[in-house]
CSV table of C-alpha atoms in Angstrom, one decimal:
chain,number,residue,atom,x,y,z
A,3,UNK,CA,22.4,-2.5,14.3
A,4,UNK,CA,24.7,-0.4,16.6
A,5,UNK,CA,22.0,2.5,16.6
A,6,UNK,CA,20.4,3.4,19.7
A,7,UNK,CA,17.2,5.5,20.5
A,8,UNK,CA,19.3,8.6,20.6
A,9,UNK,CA,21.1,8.1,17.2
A,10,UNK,CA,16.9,8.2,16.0
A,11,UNK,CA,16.3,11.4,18.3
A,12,UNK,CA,19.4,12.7,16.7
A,13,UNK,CA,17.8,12.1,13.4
A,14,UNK,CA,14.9,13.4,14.1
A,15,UNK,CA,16.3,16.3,15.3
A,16,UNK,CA,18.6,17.4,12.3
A,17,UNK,CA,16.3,15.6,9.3
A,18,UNK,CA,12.7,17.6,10.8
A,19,UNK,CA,12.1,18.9,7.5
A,20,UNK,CA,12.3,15.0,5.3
A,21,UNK,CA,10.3,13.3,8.3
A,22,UNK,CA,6.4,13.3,10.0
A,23,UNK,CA,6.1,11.9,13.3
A,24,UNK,CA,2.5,12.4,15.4
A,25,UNK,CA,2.6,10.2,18.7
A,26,UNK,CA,-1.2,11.1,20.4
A,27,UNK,CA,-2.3,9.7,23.5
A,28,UNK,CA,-5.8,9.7,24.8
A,29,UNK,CA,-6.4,11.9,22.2
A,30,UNK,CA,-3.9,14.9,22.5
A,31,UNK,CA,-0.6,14.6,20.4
A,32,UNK,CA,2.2,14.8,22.9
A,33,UNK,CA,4.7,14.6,20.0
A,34,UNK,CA,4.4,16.3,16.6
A,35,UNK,CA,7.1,16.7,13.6
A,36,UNK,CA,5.2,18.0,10.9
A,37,UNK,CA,2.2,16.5,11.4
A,38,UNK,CA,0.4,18.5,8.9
A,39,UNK,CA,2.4,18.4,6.0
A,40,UNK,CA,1.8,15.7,3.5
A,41,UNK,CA,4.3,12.4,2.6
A,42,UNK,CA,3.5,9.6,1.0
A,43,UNK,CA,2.4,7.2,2.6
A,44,UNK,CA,3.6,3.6,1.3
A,45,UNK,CA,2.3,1.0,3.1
A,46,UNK,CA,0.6,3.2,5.5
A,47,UNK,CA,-2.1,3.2,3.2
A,48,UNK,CA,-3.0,-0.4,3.9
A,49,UNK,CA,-5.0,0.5,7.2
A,50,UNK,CA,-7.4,2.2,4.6
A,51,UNK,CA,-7.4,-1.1,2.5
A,52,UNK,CA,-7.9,-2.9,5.7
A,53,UNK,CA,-11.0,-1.2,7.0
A,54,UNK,CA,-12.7,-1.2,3.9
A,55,UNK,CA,-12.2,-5.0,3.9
A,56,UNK,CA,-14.2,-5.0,7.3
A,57,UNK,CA,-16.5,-3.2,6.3
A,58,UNK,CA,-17.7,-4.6,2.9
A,59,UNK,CA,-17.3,-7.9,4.8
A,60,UNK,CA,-19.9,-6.6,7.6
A,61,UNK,CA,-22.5,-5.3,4.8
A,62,UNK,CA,-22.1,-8.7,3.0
A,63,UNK,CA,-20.8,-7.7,-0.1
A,64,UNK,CA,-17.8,-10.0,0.2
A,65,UNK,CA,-16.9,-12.9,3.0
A,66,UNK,CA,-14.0,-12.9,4.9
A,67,UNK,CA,-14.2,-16.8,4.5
A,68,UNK,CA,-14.4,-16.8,0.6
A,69,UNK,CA,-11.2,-19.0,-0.8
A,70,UNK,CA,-8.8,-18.1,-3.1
A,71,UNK,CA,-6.7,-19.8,-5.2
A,72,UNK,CA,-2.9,-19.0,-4.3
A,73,UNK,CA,-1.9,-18.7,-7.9
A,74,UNK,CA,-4.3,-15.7,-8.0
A,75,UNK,CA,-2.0,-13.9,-6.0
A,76,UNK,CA,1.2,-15.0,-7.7
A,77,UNK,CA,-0.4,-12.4,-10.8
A,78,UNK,CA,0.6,-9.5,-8.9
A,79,UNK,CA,3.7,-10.8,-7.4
A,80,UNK,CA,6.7,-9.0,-8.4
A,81,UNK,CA,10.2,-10.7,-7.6
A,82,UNK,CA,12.6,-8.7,-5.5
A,83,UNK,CA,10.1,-5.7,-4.9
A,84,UNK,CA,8.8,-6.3,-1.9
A,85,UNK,CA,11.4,-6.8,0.7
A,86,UNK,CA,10.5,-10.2,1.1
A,87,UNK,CA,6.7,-10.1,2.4
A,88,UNK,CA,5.0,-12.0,0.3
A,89,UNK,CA,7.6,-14.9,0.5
A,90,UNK,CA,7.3,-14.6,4.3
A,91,UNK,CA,3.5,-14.6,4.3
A,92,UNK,CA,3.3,-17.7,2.1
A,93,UNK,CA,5.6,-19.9,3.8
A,94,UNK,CA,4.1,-18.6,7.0
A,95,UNK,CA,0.6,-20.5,5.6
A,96,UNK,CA,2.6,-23.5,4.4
A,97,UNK,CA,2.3,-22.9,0.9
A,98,UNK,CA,-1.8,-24.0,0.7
A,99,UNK,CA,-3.7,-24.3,-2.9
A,100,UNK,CA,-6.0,-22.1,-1.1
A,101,UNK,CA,-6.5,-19.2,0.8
A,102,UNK,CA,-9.5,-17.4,2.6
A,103,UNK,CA,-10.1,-13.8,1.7
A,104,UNK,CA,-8.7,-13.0,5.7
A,105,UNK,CA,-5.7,-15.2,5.2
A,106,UNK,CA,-5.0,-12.4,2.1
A,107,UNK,CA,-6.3,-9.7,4.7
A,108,UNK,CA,-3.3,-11.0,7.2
A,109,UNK,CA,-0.8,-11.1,4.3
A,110,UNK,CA,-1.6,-7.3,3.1
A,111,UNK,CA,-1.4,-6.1,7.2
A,112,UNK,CA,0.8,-8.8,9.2
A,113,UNK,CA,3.2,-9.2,6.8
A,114,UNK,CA,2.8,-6.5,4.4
A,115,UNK,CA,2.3,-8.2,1.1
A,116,UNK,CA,1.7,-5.7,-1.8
A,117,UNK,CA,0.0,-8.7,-3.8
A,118,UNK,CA,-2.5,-9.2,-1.1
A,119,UNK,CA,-3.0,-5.5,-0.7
A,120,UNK,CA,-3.9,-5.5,-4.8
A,121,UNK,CA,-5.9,-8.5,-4.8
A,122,UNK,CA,-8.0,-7.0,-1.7
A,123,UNK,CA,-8.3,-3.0,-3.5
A,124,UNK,CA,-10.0,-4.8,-6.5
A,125,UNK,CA,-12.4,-6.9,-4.8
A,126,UNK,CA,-13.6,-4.3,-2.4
A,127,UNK,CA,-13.3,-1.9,-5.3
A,128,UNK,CA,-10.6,0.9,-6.3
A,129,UNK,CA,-13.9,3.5,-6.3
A,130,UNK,CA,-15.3,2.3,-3.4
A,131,UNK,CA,-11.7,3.0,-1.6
A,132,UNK,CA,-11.6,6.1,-2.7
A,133,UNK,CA,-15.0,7.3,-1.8
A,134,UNK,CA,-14.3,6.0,1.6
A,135,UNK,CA,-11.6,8.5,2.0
A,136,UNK,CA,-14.1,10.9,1.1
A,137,UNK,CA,-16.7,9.7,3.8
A,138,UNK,CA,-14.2,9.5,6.3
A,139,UNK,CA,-13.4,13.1,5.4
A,140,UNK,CA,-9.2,12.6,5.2
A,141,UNK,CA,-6.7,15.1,3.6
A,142,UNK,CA,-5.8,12.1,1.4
A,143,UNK,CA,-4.7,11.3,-2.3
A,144,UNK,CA,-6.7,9.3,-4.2
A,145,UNK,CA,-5.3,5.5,-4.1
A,146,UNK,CA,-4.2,3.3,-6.5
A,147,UNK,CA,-2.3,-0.3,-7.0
A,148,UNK,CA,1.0,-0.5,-5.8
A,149,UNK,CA,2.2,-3.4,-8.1
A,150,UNK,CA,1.3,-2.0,-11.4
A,151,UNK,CA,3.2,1.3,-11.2
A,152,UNK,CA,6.6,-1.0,-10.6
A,153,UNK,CA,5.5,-2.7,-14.2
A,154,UNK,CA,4.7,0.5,-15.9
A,155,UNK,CA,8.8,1.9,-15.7
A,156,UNK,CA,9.4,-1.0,-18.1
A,157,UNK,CA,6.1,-0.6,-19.7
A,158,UNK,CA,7.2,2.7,-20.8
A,159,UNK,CA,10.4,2.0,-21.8
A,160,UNK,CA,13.3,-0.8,-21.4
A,161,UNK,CA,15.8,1.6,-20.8
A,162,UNK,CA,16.3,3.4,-17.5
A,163,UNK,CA,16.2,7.3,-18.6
A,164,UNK,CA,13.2,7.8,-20.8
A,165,UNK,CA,11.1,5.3,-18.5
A,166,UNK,CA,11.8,8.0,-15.6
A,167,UNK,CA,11.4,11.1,-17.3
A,168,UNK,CA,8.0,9.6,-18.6
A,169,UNK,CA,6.9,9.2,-15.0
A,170,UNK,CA,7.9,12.3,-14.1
A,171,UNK,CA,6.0,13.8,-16.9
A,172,UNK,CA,2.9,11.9,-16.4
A,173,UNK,CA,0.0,13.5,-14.6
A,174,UNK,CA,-2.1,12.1,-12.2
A,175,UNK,CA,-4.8,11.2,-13.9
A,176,UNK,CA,-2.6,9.8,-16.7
A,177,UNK,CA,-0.7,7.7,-13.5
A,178,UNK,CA,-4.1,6.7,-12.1
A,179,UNK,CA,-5.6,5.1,-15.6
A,180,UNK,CA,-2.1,3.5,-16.7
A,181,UNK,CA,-2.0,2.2,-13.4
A,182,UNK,CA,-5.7,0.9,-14.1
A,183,UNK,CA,-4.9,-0.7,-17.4
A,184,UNK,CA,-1.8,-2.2,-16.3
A,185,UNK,CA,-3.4,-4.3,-13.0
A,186,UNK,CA,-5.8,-5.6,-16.0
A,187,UNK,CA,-2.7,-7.1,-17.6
A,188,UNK,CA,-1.4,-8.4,-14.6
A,189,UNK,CA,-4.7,-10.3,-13.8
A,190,UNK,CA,-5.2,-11.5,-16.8
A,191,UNK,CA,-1.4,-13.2,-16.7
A,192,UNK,CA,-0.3,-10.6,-19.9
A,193,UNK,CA,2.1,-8.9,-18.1
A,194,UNK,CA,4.9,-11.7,-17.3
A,195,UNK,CA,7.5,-10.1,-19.8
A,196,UNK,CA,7.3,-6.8,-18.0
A,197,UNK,CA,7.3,-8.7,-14.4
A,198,UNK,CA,10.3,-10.7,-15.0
A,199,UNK,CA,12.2,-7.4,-16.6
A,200,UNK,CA,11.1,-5.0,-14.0
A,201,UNK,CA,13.6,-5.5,-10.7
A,202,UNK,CA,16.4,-4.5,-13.1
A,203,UNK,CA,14.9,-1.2,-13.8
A,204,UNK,CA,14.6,-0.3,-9.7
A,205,UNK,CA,17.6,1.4,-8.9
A,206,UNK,CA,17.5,3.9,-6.3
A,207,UNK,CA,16.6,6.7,-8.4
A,208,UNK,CA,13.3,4.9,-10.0
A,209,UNK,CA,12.6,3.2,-6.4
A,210,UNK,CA,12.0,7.1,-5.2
A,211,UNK,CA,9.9,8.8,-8.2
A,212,UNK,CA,7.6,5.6,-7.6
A,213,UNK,CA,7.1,6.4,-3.8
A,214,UNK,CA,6.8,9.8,-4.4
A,215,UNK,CA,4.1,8.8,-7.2
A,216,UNK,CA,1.6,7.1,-3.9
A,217,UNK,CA,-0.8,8.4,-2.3
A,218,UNK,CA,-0.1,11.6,-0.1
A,219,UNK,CA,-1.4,11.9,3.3
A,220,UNK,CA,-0.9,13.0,7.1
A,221,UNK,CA,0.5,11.4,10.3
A,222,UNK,CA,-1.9,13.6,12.0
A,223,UNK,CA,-4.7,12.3,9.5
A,224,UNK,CA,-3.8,8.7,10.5
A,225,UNK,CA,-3.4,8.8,13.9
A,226,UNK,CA,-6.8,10.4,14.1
A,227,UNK,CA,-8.1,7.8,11.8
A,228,UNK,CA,-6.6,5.4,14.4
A,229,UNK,CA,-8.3,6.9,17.4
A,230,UNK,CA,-11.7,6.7,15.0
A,231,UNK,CA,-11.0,3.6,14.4
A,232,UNK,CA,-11.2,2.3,18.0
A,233,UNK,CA,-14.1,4.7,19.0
A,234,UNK,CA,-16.9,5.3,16.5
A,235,UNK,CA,-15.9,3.9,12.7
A,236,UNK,CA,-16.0,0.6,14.1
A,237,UNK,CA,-18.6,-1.6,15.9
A,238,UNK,CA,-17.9,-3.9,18.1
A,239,UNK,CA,-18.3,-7.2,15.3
A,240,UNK,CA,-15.8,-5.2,13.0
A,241,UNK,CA,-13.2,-4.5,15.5
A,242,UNK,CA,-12.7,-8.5,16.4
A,243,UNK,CA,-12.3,-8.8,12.8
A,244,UNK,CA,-10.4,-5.9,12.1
């Protein structure tokens, strides 16, 4: 809390090579560090997320005003993983029985809830995320949950070591499909032994082989994507929505 905008300019300056930063205004980037080399992207990802909501919404293949049950959610809830968002979100709501499908669209982006964000990736569809991406023509890793690759440390072993080098080992498409099989347990409430063993697992160490397992992308790709958004990828229905 004693930090000051220099002490950030400071980092920035001596840490260029760990960081991306694009700032772009009226369409010309008047800062850039790194803005073409690819980081994962963690939440960043959820913009993604949240325009495909708008638009499946939009084409009618889900409604925005579609109810929920909250307990729904609570299957990909993890305890202690999340920094408190989903906690925040669903006192923020008062706790309902029910939620709309854009109360769940608010969680994922105002408050940053990773259970929203799942819930939302499988009713819009994992492929149909992904294909977006390739529409929308981003230099972009395929996405995948971000709850059931926190499960799948202790999935793969209860102790510490082996679960890591496991990741480590594991390709993609191996990451991808695990990931897959492991948001089917979750939904259908057959994961609660791993959920409840999981935030013991998640020191440091595991915390950054799982970030560096997301999605890659760009700053530059997203603040482009964010100038699309608010010129042509949007009409003008979505963006009150959106």
């Amino acid at each position: 809390m004693k930090k000051n905008k220099y002490d950030l300019l400071n980092y920035f300056k001596n840490h260029k090579v760990s960081l991306s930063l694009t700032i772009k205004e009226n369409g010309r980037n008047t800062l850039a560090i790194n803005p073409d080399k690819k980081y994962p992207l963690a939440s960043t990802m959820k913009i993604i997320i949240a325009y495909n909501f708008v638009k499946s919404a939009m084409n009618n293949k889900i409604s925005i005003a579609e109810k929920v049950k909250l307990n729904e959610l609570e299957k990909f809830y993890i305890k202690d993983t999340d920094g408190g968002a989903h906690p925040n979100w669903k006192y923020s709501i008062n706790y309902p029985t029910e939620v709309s499908l854009l109360e769940i669209a608010k969680g994922m982006m105002q408050y940053s809830s990773n259970a929203c964000t799942d819930f939302l990736i499988h009713k819009i569809g994992v492929d149909v995320v992904n294909e977006s991406i390739e529409v929308l023509q981003l230099n972009h890793d395929k996405i995948t949950y971000l709850t059931s690759p926190i499960i799948m440390l202790e999935y793969l072993s209860d102790k510490r070591k082996p679960a890591l080098n496991k990741l480590d080992a594991m390709s993609s498409q191996s990451y991808h499909e695990l990931a897959n099989e492991l948001f089917v347990k979750m939904q259908a409430n057959r994961s609660d032994y791993l959920k409840e063993k999981t935030p013991n697992m998640l020191d440091r160490k595991m915390q950054l082989l799982i970030t560096k397992r997301m999605a890659y992308s760009t700053t530059n790709q997203y603040t482009d994507l964010m100038l699309r958004l608010g010129k042509e990828l949007l009409t003008k229905k979505e963006k009150k929505v959106i």
